[in-house]
């Protein structure tokens, strides 16, 4: 049986799969990966953190001697693996690019390209860089870090992680960067761990604003070739500061169809297949499937800016009509929990801090729904990249029609519909969302998806009470108080019925029996690293 490692923010994750041996995803790299200290979310933090050594060697377990890994990923690239799109997580999953910081197994900021940092005051932080080299052979310097962060802040489509902060970077000397925020940002080290803020070499940034990670990252694996939206070839980067990877490279294939991904694993065509559909999970051998509690919540997102659901009473009627618990067994085969809110069991503090929702609009009765929507069709969208979502949409369509709506589905690959979703061309979306992806802190997700100026506000929500609640959470530096305010913001968002949480997913990853060291990450930002290899 393969040995896998868990990157987790919860104790529950350690028991995600009873038939595997769990090791920390931050302990097996050639360099020490467990922190010497943890970064607390306090506004006056002054401590610095550093790993105990700079790198490893091939002497550890024969590192650097393995063969190539074959990996099947689910969502094809949207923008040629630009870090400013959802493609950023691919760069993280495959250990191509790194930020100044990373998240450890507890969701705490850990050293990455920055070996240490200190907070000077509420808005100023200083980061000391480790000695590292870009995959094009140039050195990582303070100037190159400033360049990368400046480019991210000036991007035409700003990364979601920067949606609620104004960041200024300055090179103090060759190895020291000072970052200043317009207002206090107590979670800045967490923010810098976002895959969207990976540091690439200056050659990655073209004058036309495009960004290419091909041969420009700092991680243990270097992209050598990207073939459209179907394949990528990665080789081991022997100049990696953390020591040579155990695998010699990675051959990536994007397979949008979940059944095809499962078949590729069963047939021996790939060694790792992510996001195995629940209908296929039981068809895999028990020793090739790994169940991972996920911070992913599936919801029905309603378009509040135009169309049918601009009417709050119709949104409330849709919320009352929808029963997410019906999806747990019928669609997800038991690999999900009924949703209690935006945050589920993989975010254990949420349940203890949840705030009762009040002030919702009265729901339109069935007769009123039919009268208000007469001659109008509810355009229900979802995407094929996750096999369960079209099935869920069919169940939800039946529930909504019973409540008086006339429903028509539009089901396509996500990359084909993202622009239309953001433009508000649908009434509702069956949506699967990782709630702690960008920073490991929920505020960035709430800000990007539900604030009036959010860059990923598919619901088109503009609500002053929501904006104030999210802003209050973002300004809070005390950990417990921050979480309390996050849950108050969740209640304000749910009050609007702009989103109806359905289920909290459990992810099934397919891993061949001859593979060791795969990262099982509830945040879905890690998969393969320097320690992942074939036996």
Short mmCIF file of C-alpha atoms in Angstrom, two decimals:
data_model
loop_
_atom_site.label_atom_id
_atom_site.label_comp_id
_atom_site.label_asym_id
_atom_site.label_seq_id
_atom_site.Cartn_x
_atom_site.Cartn_y
_atom_site.Cartn_z
CA UNK A 1 0.00 0.00 0.00
CA UNK A 2 1.19 3.49 -0.73
CA UNK A 3 2.18 5.80 2.07
CA UNK A 4 0.54 9.21 1.92
CA UNK A 5 0.88 12.36 3.93
CA UNK A 6 -1.76 14.73 5.18
CA UNK A 7 -1.72 18.52 4.98
CA UNK A 8 -4.55 19.48 7.32
CA UNK A 9 -6.03 22.25 9.40
CA UNK A 10 -8.05 19.80 11.47
CA UNK A 11 -7.46 16.76 13.63
CA UNK A 12 -10.27 14.99 11.81
CA UNK A 13 -8.18 14.88 8.65
CA UNK A 14 -5.62 12.59 10.24
CA UNK A 15 -8.30 9.91 10.32
CA UNK A 16 -9.62 10.64 6.84
CA UNK A 17 -8.64 7.23 5.57
CA UNK A 18 -8.26 4.38 8.10
CA UNK A 19 -6.27 2.24 5.72
CA UNK A 20 -3.31 4.56 5.27
CA UNK A 21 -0.26 5.66 7.20
CA UNK A 22 -0.38 9.40 7.82
CA UNK A 23 2.66 11.65 7.87
CA UNK A 24 2.76 15.41 7.94
CA UNK A 25 3.05 17.09 4.56
CA UNK A 26 5.52 19.47 6.18
CA UNK A 27 7.96 16.88 7.56
CA UNK A 28 9.24 14.74 4.73
CA UNK A 29 10.83 17.27 2.36
CA UNK A 30 14.63 17.13 2.17
CA UNK A 31 14.60 20.27 4.32
CA UNK A 32 12.78 20.26 7.68
CA UNK A 33 9.14 21.16 7.03
CA UNK A 34 7.66 21.35 10.53
CA UNK A 35 7.80 24.83 11.97
CA UNK A 36 9.90 25.77 14.96
CA UNK A 37 7.13 28.16 15.95
CA UNK A 38 3.63 29.15 14.85
CA UNK A 39 2.48 32.51 13.56
CA UNK A 40 -0.33 33.87 15.73
CA UNK A 41 -2.98 36.13 14.22
CA UNK A 42 -2.25 39.16 16.38
CA UNK A 43 -1.88 42.76 15.16
CA UNK A 44 1.40 43.37 16.99
CA UNK A 45 3.28 40.18 16.14
CA UNK A 46 7.05 40.65 16.22
CA UNK A 47 8.47 37.12 16.27
CA UNK A 48 10.50 35.70 13.38
CA UNK A 49 10.55 32.12 12.15
CA UNK A 50 13.08 30.09 10.23
CA UNK A 51 13.66 26.46 9.28
CA UNK A 52 16.65 24.82 10.88
CA UNK A 53 18.51 24.22 7.62
CA UNK A 54 18.57 25.37 4.03
CA UNK A 55 18.44 22.15 2.07
CA UNK A 56 18.71 18.40 1.83
CA UNK A 57 20.57 15.97 -0.34
CA UNK A 58 20.12 12.80 -2.31
CA UNK A 59 21.50 10.91 0.66
CA UNK A 60 18.06 10.95 2.32
CA UNK A 61 16.25 7.83 1.18
CA UNK A 62 17.75 7.99 -2.27
CA UNK A 63 16.09 11.30 -3.09
CA UNK A 64 16.33 12.25 -6.73
CA UNK A 65 16.48 8.69 -8.02
CA UNK A 66 12.80 8.08 -8.81
CA UNK A 67 10.98 7.81 -12.13
CA UNK A 68 8.39 10.12 -13.63
CA UNK A 69 4.96 10.56 -12.10
CA UNK A 70 1.86 10.52 -14.29
CA UNK A 71 -0.87 12.79 -12.94
CA UNK A 72 -4.44 13.36 -14.13
CA UNK A 73 -5.91 16.74 -13.14
CA UNK A 74 -9.56 17.69 -13.47
CA UNK A 75 -9.88 21.35 -14.48
CA UNK A 76 -8.05 22.34 -17.70
CA UNK A 77 -6.08 25.60 -17.65
CA UNK A 78 -8.11 28.76 -18.15
CA UNK A 79 -5.24 31.16 -18.88
CA UNK A 80 -2.19 29.05 -19.76
CA UNK A 81 -1.43 28.49 -16.05
CA UNK A 82 -1.31 32.18 -15.22
CA UNK A 83 -1.14 32.64 -11.44
CA UNK A 84 -3.75 35.38 -11.71
CA UNK A 85 -6.47 32.89 -12.64
CA UNK A 86 -7.82 29.74 -11.00
CA UNK A 87 -4.85 28.02 -12.67
CA UNK A 88 -2.71 29.22 -9.76
CA UNK A 89 -3.60 26.14 -7.72
CA UNK A 90 -2.06 23.93 -10.42
CA UNK A 91 1.29 25.63 -9.83
CA UNK A 92 0.88 24.87 -6.13
CA UNK A 93 -0.39 21.29 -6.54
CA UNK A 94 2.58 20.39 -8.73
CA UNK A 95 5.18 22.32 -6.69
CA UNK A 96 6.17 24.59 -9.56
CA UNK A 97 6.01 27.98 -7.87
CA UNK A 98 6.34 29.19 -4.29
CA UNK A 99 5.37 32.29 -2.38
CA UNK A 100 7.20 34.05 0.39
CA UNK A 101 5.31 31.83 2.81
CA UNK A 102 3.43 28.53 2.76
CA UNK A 103 0.73 27.02 4.97
CA UNK A 104 1.70 24.29 7.39
CA UNK A 105 -0.54 21.37 8.35
CA UNK A 106 -2.37 23.52 10.90
CA UNK A 107 -3.08 26.31 8.45
CA UNK A 108 -0.36 28.51 9.94
CA UNK A 109 2.12 30.57 7.91
CA UNK A 110 5.44 28.74 7.40
CA UNK A 111 8.72 29.82 5.76
CA UNK A 112 9.02 29.34 2.00
CA UNK A 113 11.06 31.80 -0.08
CA UNK A 114 11.14 33.97 3.02
CA UNK A 115 13.12 32.28 5.76
CA UNK A 116 11.90 34.69 8.45
CA UNK A 117 9.82 37.79 8.98
CA UNK A 118 8.92 40.40 11.58
CA UNK A 119 6.05 42.83 11.99
CA UNK A 120 7.35 46.36 12.59
CA UNK A 121 3.98 47.95 13.20
CA UNK A 122 0.32 47.43 12.28
CA UNK A 123 0.93 48.03 8.56
CA UNK A 124 4.61 47.18 8.02
CA UNK A 125 6.33 43.80 7.77
CA UNK A 126 9.91 42.85 6.87
CA UNK A 127 10.77 39.56 5.17
CA UNK A 128 14.25 38.04 4.95
CA UNK A 129 14.77 35.90 1.85
CA UNK A 130 16.55 32.57 1.74
CA UNK A 131 19.13 31.80 -0.95
CA UNK A 132 17.15 30.42 -3.87
CA UNK A 133 17.32 30.24 -7.64
CA UNK A 134 14.67 30.62 -10.31
CA UNK A 135 14.34 27.80 -12.81
CA UNK A 136 15.80 30.05 -15.52
CA UNK A 137 19.05 30.20 -13.53
CA UNK A 138 18.70 33.70 -12.10
CA UNK A 139 18.82 34.39 -8.37
CA UNK A 140 15.80 35.19 -6.24
CA UNK A 141 16.42 38.73 -4.99
CA UNK A 142 14.43 41.34 -3.17
CA UNK A 143 14.01 43.21 -6.46
CA UNK A 144 12.56 40.14 -8.19
CA UNK A 145 10.14 39.63 -5.30
CA UNK A 146 9.04 43.26 -5.47
CA UNK A 147 8.59 42.93 -9.23
CA UNK A 148 6.38 39.84 -8.85
CA UNK A 149 4.18 41.39 -6.15
CA UNK A 150 3.90 44.67 -8.04
CA UNK A 151 2.79 42.81 -11.17
CA UNK A 152 0.13 40.93 -9.19
CA UNK A 153 -1.22 44.15 -7.70
CA UNK A 154 -1.32 45.86 -11.10
CA UNK A 155 -2.85 42.93 -13.00
CA UNK A 156 -5.92 43.74 -15.09
CA UNK A 157 -7.74 40.99 -13.21
CA UNK A 158 -6.33 41.30 -9.72
CA UNK A 159 -5.84 38.01 -7.84
CA UNK A 160 -8.71 37.37 -5.41
CA UNK A 161 -6.29 37.29 -2.49
CA UNK A 162 -5.57 40.99 -3.07
CA UNK A 163 -9.21 41.99 -3.40
CA UNK A 164 -9.38 43.42 0.11
CA UNK A 165 -5.86 44.80 0.60
CA UNK A 166 -3.56 47.41 -0.93
CA UNK A 167 0.02 46.12 -0.80
CA UNK A 168 3.23 48.05 -1.42
CA UNK A 169 6.59 46.23 -1.71
CA UNK A 170 10.06 47.72 -1.33
CA UNK A 171 13.53 46.15 -1.59
CA UNK A 172 15.65 47.22 1.38
CA UNK A 173 18.71 45.30 0.21
CA UNK A 174 19.39 42.20 -1.88
CA UNK A 175 17.75 39.85 0.63
CA UNK A 176 15.23 42.00 2.51
CA UNK A 177 11.74 43.05 1.43
CA UNK A 178 9.47 45.42 3.32
CA UNK A 179 5.74 45.10 2.69
CA UNK A 180 3.35 47.85 3.66
CA UNK A 181 -0.43 47.68 3.64
CA UNK A 182 -2.77 50.66 3.45
CA UNK A 183 -4.59 49.45 6.54
CA UNK A 184 -3.65 46.88 9.16
CA UNK A 185 -3.60 43.34 7.76
CA UNK A 186 -3.03 40.89 10.64
CA UNK A 187 -3.01 37.88 8.31
CA UNK A 188 -0.50 39.16 5.76
CA UNK A 189 1.85 36.14 6.15
CA UNK A 190 -1.13 33.86 5.45
CA UNK A 191 -2.09 35.98 2.45
CA UNK A 192 1.39 35.65 0.96
CA UNK A 193 1.00 31.85 0.96
CA UNK A 194 -1.70 32.12 -1.71
CA UNK A 195 -0.84 30.26 -4.95
CA UNK A 196 -1.79 33.45 -6.79
CA UNK A 197 1.18 35.24 -5.18
CA UNK A 198 3.82 32.73 -6.25
CA UNK A 199 7.10 34.48 -7.04
CA UNK A 200 8.23 34.04 -10.66
CA UNK A 201 11.37 35.30 -12.35
CA UNK A 202 11.22 38.67 -14.17
CA UNK A 203 11.11 36.95 -17.58
CA UNK A 204 7.69 35.47 -16.67
CA UNK A 205 5.99 38.87 -16.97
CA UNK A 206 5.38 40.05 -20.51
CA UNK A 207 4.73 43.66 -21.48
CA UNK A 208 1.19 42.80 -22.59
CA UNK A 209 0.32 41.69 -19.05
CA UNK A 210 0.45 37.95 -19.63
CA UNK A 211 2.34 35.79 -17.17
CA UNK A 212 4.05 32.50 -17.99
CA UNK A 213 5.23 30.07 -15.31
CA UNK A 214 7.02 27.93 -17.90
CA UNK A 215 10.60 27.67 -16.63
CA UNK A 216 10.21 30.66 -14.30
CA UNK A 217 9.23 29.22 -10.90
CA UNK A 218 11.34 28.24 -7.91
CA UNK A 219 9.82 24.89 -6.93
CA UNK A 220 11.27 21.37 -7.22
CA UNK A 221 9.49 20.83 -10.57
CA UNK A 222 9.86 22.98 -13.69
CA UNK A 223 7.28 23.27 -16.46
CA UNK A 224 9.09 22.53 -19.69
CA UNK A 225 6.15 22.34 -22.05
CA UNK A 226 2.46 23.24 -21.92
CA UNK A 227 0.32 21.75 -24.67
CA UNK A 228 -2.86 23.79 -24.85
CA UNK A 229 -5.38 22.69 -22.25
CA UNK A 230 -4.55 19.02 -22.42
CA UNK A 231 -1.00 18.22 -21.30
CA UNK A 232 2.06 19.57 -19.52
CA UNK A 233 5.56 18.21 -19.12
CA UNK A 234 7.49 18.96 -15.94
CA UNK A 235 11.08 18.01 -15.15
CA UNK A 236 12.85 17.97 -11.84
CA UNK A 237 14.60 21.26 -11.10
CA UNK A 238 17.94 20.22 -9.69
CA UNK A 239 18.70 23.73 -8.45
CA UNK A 240 15.83 23.72 -5.97
CA UNK A 241 16.85 25.26 -2.64
CA UNK A 242 15.22 22.40 -0.72
CA UNK A 243 17.17 19.64 -2.47
CA UNK A 244 16.41 17.44 -5.46
CA UNK A 245 12.94 15.94 -5.77
CA UNK A 246 12.68 12.17 -5.55
CA UNK A 247 10.74 11.93 -8.82
CA UNK A 248 12.53 12.85 -12.04
CA UNK A 249 9.50 14.65 -13.45
CA UNK A 250 5.74 14.83 -13.84
CA UNK A 251 3.64 14.17 -16.92
CA UNK A 252 0.30 15.93 -16.52
CA UNK A 253 -2.88 15.18 -18.42
CA UNK A 254 -6.04 17.20 -17.92
CA UNK A 255 -9.07 14.93 -18.05
CA UNK A 256 -12.25 16.90 -17.41
CA UNK A 257 -14.47 13.82 -17.29
CA UNK A 258 -14.34 12.22 -13.84
CA UNK A 259 -15.16 8.74 -15.03
CA UNK A 260 -12.34 8.95 -17.54
CA UNK A 261 -9.94 10.01 -14.76
CA UNK A 262 -10.96 7.02 -12.67
CA UNK A 263 -10.59 4.72 -15.67
CA UNK A 264 -7.12 6.12 -16.35
CA UNK A 265 -6.08 5.15 -12.82
CA UNK A 266 -7.71 1.72 -13.00
CA UNK A 267 -6.09 1.07 -16.34
CA UNK A 268 -2.64 2.03 -15.11
CA UNK A 269 -2.38 5.02 -17.45
CA UNK A 270 -1.78 7.44 -14.56
CA UNK A 271 -0.31 7.14 -11.08
CA UNK A 272 -2.43 9.85 -9.45
CA UNK A 273 -5.94 10.96 -10.41
CA UNK A 274 -7.50 13.81 -8.49
CA UNK A 275 -11.17 14.32 -7.68
CA UNK A 276 -12.54 10.87 -8.30
CA UNK A 277 -16.35 11.16 -8.69
CA UNK A 278 -18.21 9.53 -5.85
CA UNK A 279 -20.01 7.23 -8.28
CA UNK A 280 -16.62 5.90 -9.34
CA UNK A 281 -14.97 5.79 -5.92
CA UNK A 282 -16.42 2.44 -4.88
CA UNK A 283 -15.29 0.94 -8.20
CA UNK A 284 -11.65 1.62 -7.32
CA UNK A 285 -9.66 -0.88 -5.30
CA UNK A 286 -9.77 0.09 -1.64
CA UNK A 287 -6.01 0.61 -1.49
CA UNK A 288 -6.10 3.14 -4.35
CA UNK A 289 -8.72 5.56 -2.99
CA UNK A 290 -8.20 8.11 -0.25
CA UNK A 291 -11.05 10.03 1.36
CA UNK A 292 -10.11 13.55 2.47
CA UNK A 293 -12.34 15.88 4.51
CA UNK A 294 -12.58 19.03 2.44
CA UNK A 295 -13.07 22.73 2.99
CA UNK A 296 -15.12 22.59 -0.22
CA UNK A 297 -18.79 23.55 0.04
CA UNK A 298 -21.26 22.99 -2.78
CA UNK A 299 -23.96 25.66 -2.98
CA UNK A 300 -26.70 27.09 -5.12
CA UNK A 301 -25.57 30.64 -5.95
CA UNK A 302 -28.40 32.99 -6.96
CA UNK A 303 -27.94 36.02 -9.22
CA UNK A 304 -29.15 38.97 -7.14
CA UNK A 305 -28.30 41.70 -9.65
CA UNK A 306 -30.79 40.87 -12.43
CA UNK A 307 -33.36 38.38 -13.59
CA UNK A 308 -35.67 36.25 -11.47
CA UNK A 309 -33.61 36.33 -8.28
CA UNK A 310 -33.31 40.09 -8.07
CA UNK A 311 -36.57 39.57 -6.14
CA UNK A 312 -35.66 38.65 -2.54
CA UNK A 313 -38.95 36.78 -2.00
CA UNK A 314 -38.13 34.49 -4.92
CA UNK A 315 -34.63 33.87 -3.56
CA UNK A 316 -36.21 32.93 -0.25
CA UNK A 317 -38.64 30.62 -2.02
CA UNK A 318 -35.76 28.92 -3.81
CA UNK A 319 -33.90 28.49 -0.52
CA UNK A 320 -36.93 26.87 1.11
CA UNK A 321 -37.44 24.61 -1.91
CA UNK A 322 -33.90 23.29 -1.99
CA UNK A 323 -32.92 20.34 0.21
CA UNK A 324 -29.18 19.69 0.10
CA UNK A 325 -29.43 16.66 2.38
CA UNK A 326 -31.17 14.82 -0.46
CA UNK A 327 -27.89 14.98 -2.37
CA UNK A 328 -25.67 13.33 0.26
CA UNK A 329 -26.51 9.73 -0.61
CA UNK A 330 -28.26 10.02 -3.97
CA UNK A 331 -25.54 12.09 -5.67
CA UNK A 332 -22.44 11.98 -3.46
CA UNK A 333 -22.69 8.37 -2.36
CA UNK A 334 -22.16 9.34 1.26
CA UNK A 335 -18.98 11.31 0.51
CA UNK A 336 -20.51 14.56 1.82
CA UNK A 337 -22.23 16.09 4.82
CA UNK A 338 -25.41 18.20 4.74
CA UNK A 339 -24.40 21.86 4.77
CA UNK A 340 -24.80 23.81 7.99
CA UNK A 341 -23.52 27.03 6.44
CA UNK A 342 -20.69 28.20 4.21
CA UNK A 343 -18.09 26.37 6.35
CA UNK A 344 -18.24 22.68 7.17
CA UNK A 345 -16.60 20.00 9.35
CA UNK A 346 -13.13 20.63 7.88
CA UNK A 347 -13.32 24.06 9.54
CA UNK A 348 -14.04 22.81 13.08
CA UNK A 349 -14.17 26.19 14.80
CA UNK A 350 -17.06 27.28 12.57
CA UNK A 351 -19.66 25.06 14.25
CA UNK A 352 -18.89 26.47 17.70
CA UNK A 353 -19.14 30.07 16.48
CA UNK A 354 -22.10 29.84 14.10
CA UNK A 355 -24.59 32.73 14.36
CA UNK A 356 -28.32 32.28 13.91
CA UNK A 357 -29.55 33.79 10.66
CA UNK A 358 -32.33 36.36 10.98
CA UNK A 359 -33.97 39.04 8.85
CA UNK A 360 -34.55 36.99 5.71
CA UNK A 361 -37.24 38.05 3.27
CA UNK A 362 -40.54 36.17 3.41
CA UNK A 363 -40.68 33.38 0.85
CA UNK A 364 -43.11 33.68 -2.01
CA UNK A 365 -45.74 30.94 -1.97
CA UNK A 366 -45.91 28.55 -4.91
CA UNK A 367 -48.78 30.48 -6.52
CA UNK A 368 -46.86 33.74 -6.15
CA UNK A 369 -43.73 32.15 -7.61
CA UNK A 370 -45.71 31.09 -10.68
CA UNK A 371 -47.29 34.53 -11.01
CA UNK A 372 -44.03 36.46 -10.58
CA UNK A 373 -42.10 34.24 -12.99
CA UNK A 374 -44.82 33.77 -15.59
CA UNK A 375 -43.20 33.63 -19.01
CA UNK A 376 -39.71 33.54 -17.46
CA UNK A 377 -37.31 30.63 -17.33
CA UNK A 378 -34.87 30.10 -14.48
CA UNK A 379 -31.49 29.59 -16.13
CA UNK A 380 -29.70 27.03 -13.95
CA UNK A 381 -26.01 26.56 -14.73
CA UNK A 382 -23.39 24.11 -13.63
CA UNK A 383 -20.23 22.56 -15.07
CA UNK A 384 -18.98 19.14 -16.07
CA UNK A 385 -15.56 19.24 -14.41
CA UNK A 386 -17.05 17.76 -11.26
CA UNK A 387 -19.27 14.85 -12.19
CA UNK A 388 -21.58 15.23 -9.18
CA UNK A 389 -22.65 18.76 -10.06
CA UNK A 390 -24.79 17.98 -13.15
CA UNK A 391 -26.48 15.23 -11.15
CA UNK A 392 -27.08 17.65 -8.29
CA UNK A 393 -28.47 20.22 -10.74
CA UNK A 394 -31.04 17.70 -11.95
CA UNK A 395 -32.22 17.04 -8.39
CA UNK A 396 -32.36 20.77 -7.66
CA UNK A 397 -34.28 21.41 -10.87
CA UNK A 398 -37.00 19.03 -9.69
CA UNK A 399 -37.12 20.71 -6.28
CA UNK A 400 -37.33 24.19 -7.79
CA UNK A 401 -40.01 23.18 -10.30
CA UNK A 402 -42.08 21.79 -7.45
CA UNK A 403 -41.90 25.26 -5.89
CA UNK A 404 -43.32 26.87 -9.05
CA UNK A 405 -40.24 27.78 -11.08
CA UNK A 406 -39.75 26.87 -14.74
CA UNK A 407 -36.15 25.67 -15.02
CA UNK A 408 -33.74 25.10 -17.89
CA UNK A 409 -30.24 23.77 -17.33
CA UNK A 410 -27.03 24.86 -19.04
CA UNK A 411 -24.21 22.41 -18.36
CA UNK A 412 -20.76 23.00 -19.84
CA UNK A 413 -17.09 22.84 -18.96
CA UNK A 414 -16.24 25.53 -16.43
CA UNK A 415 -13.73 27.34 -18.63
CA UNK A 416 -16.46 27.85 -21.23
CA UNK A 417 -18.85 29.55 -18.85
CA UNK A 418 -16.76 31.50 -16.32
CA UNK A 419 -17.03 34.80 -18.19
CA UNK A 420 -20.81 34.45 -18.49
CA UNK A 421 -21.11 33.59 -14.80
CA UNK A 422 -19.22 36.70 -13.76
CA UNK A 423 -21.28 38.78 -16.19
CA UNK A 424 -24.51 37.64 -14.54
CA UNK A 425 -25.94 35.81 -17.54
CA UNK A 426 -27.43 33.01 -15.40
CA UNK A 427 -30.06 33.05 -12.67
CA UNK A 428 -28.50 30.33 -10.57
CA UNK A 429 -25.34 28.25 -10.41
CA UNK A 430 -24.68 24.91 -8.76
CA UNK A 431 -21.21 25.72 -7.55
CA UNK A 432 -18.40 23.88 -5.75
CA UNK A 433 -16.12 26.27 -3.86
CA UNK A 434 -13.02 25.83 -1.70
CA UNK A 435 -13.66 28.30 1.12
CA UNK A 436 -10.11 28.54 2.52
CA UNK A 437 -8.12 28.34 -0.70
CA UNK A 438 -6.44 31.71 -1.06
CA UNK A 439 -5.06 32.47 2.39
CA UNK A 440 -6.21 29.72 4.70
CA UNK A 441 -8.26 32.54 6.24
CA UNK A 442 -11.95 32.78 5.40
CA UNK A 443 -12.10 36.55 5.03
CA UNK A 444 -10.51 36.54 1.56
CA UNK A 445 -13.17 34.10 0.31
CA UNK A 446 -16.02 36.12 1.80
CA UNK A 447 -14.61 39.37 0.39
CA UNK A 448 -14.07 38.08 -3.14
CA UNK A 449 -17.37 36.23 -3.43
CA UNK A 450 -19.87 38.38 -1.51
CA UNK A 451 -18.66 41.95 -1.03
CA UNK A 452 -20.04 44.59 -3.38
CA UNK A 453 -16.65 45.01 -5.06
CA UNK A 454 -15.64 41.36 -4.83
CA UNK A 455 -13.70 40.15 -7.84
CA UNK A 456 -15.47 36.75 -7.85
CA UNK A 457 -18.94 37.96 -6.89
CA UNK A 458 -20.95 35.63 -9.12
CA UNK A 459 -24.08 36.38 -7.09
CA UNK A 460 -23.70 40.09 -7.89
CA UNK A 461 -24.46 40.80 -4.24
CA UNK A 462 -24.43 44.42 -3.11
CA UNK A 463 -25.44 44.63 0.53
CA UNK A 464 -24.03 47.22 2.93
CA UNK A 465 -24.53 45.04 6.01
CA UNK A 466 -22.58 42.22 4.37
CA UNK A 467 -19.81 44.62 3.37
CA UNK A 468 -19.52 45.99 6.91
CA UNK A 469 -19.50 42.53 8.48
CA UNK A 470 -16.76 41.22 6.17
CA UNK A 471 -14.70 44.39 6.65
CA UNK A 472 -15.00 44.04 10.44
CA UNK A 473 -13.73 40.48 10.27
CA UNK A 474 -10.83 41.52 8.05
CA UNK A 475 -9.73 44.21 10.49
CA UNK A 476 -9.69 41.91 13.51
CA UNK A 477 -6.28 40.62 14.62
CA UNK A 478 -7.22 38.41 17.56
CA UNK A 479 -7.74 34.84 16.34
CA UNK A 480 -10.87 33.99 18.31
CA UNK A 481 -12.49 37.37 17.71
CA UNK A 482 -11.68 37.14 14.01
CA UNK A 483 -13.43 33.80 13.79
CA UNK A 484 -16.45 35.14 15.65
CA UNK A 485 -16.72 38.04 13.22
CA UNK A 486 -16.29 35.69 10.24
CA UNK A 487 -19.33 33.76 11.42
CA UNK A 488 -21.29 37.00 11.87
CA UNK A 489 -20.43 37.80 8.26
CA UNK A 490 -21.57 34.33 7.21
CA UNK A 491 -24.95 34.99 8.86
CA UNK A 492 -25.30 38.31 7.04
CA UNK A 493 -24.55 36.64 3.71
CA UNK A 494 -27.01 33.82 4.33
CA UNK A 495 -29.64 36.40 5.30
CA UNK A 496 -29.63 37.70 1.71
CA UNK A 497 -30.25 34.23 0.22
CA UNK A 498 -27.64 35.04 -2.40
CA UNK A 499 -26.24 31.59 -1.70
CA UNK A 500 -27.87 28.39 -0.45
CA UNK A 501 -25.29 25.95 0.96
CA UNK A 502 -26.04 22.36 -0.06
CA UNK A 503 -23.33 19.95 1.11
CA UNK A 504 -19.79 19.90 2.45
CA UNK A 505 -17.79 17.56 0.26
CA UNK A 506 -15.38 14.81 1.08
CA UNK A 507 -12.79 14.54 -1.69
CA UNK A 508 -11.69 11.18 -3.03
CA UNK A 509 -8.20 11.09 -4.51
CA UNK A 510 -7.04 8.15 -6.61
CA UNK A 511 -3.48 7.02 -5.88
CA UNK A 512 -1.68 4.05 -7.40
CA UNK A 513 -0.29 1.42 -5.04
CA UNK A 514 3.25 2.11 -6.23
CA UNK A 515 3.17 5.80 -5.28
CA UNK A 516 4.36 7.26 -2.00
CA UNK A 517 4.23 10.74 -0.51
CA UNK A 518 1.09 12.16 -2.12
CA UNK A 519 -0.27 15.16 -0.19
CA UNK A 520 -3.86 14.80 1.01
CA UNK A 521 -4.89 18.39 1.51
CA UNK A 522 -8.35 19.57 2.63
CA UNK A 523 -7.55 22.93 1.00
CA UNK A 524 -6.81 21.24 -2.37
CA UNK A 525 -3.72 23.36 -2.97
CA UNK A 526 -1.13 20.58 -2.50
CA UNK A 527 -0.80 17.22 -4.23
CA UNK A 528 2.77 16.47 -5.36
CA UNK A 529 5.97 17.76 -3.81
CA UNK A 530 9.67 16.93 -3.62
CA UNK A 531 9.00 13.80 -1.58
CA UNK A 532 6.33 12.28 -3.85
CA UNK A 533 7.72 9.34 -5.81
CA UNK A 534 7.27 5.87 -7.23
CA UNK A 535 8.42 2.98 -5.07
#
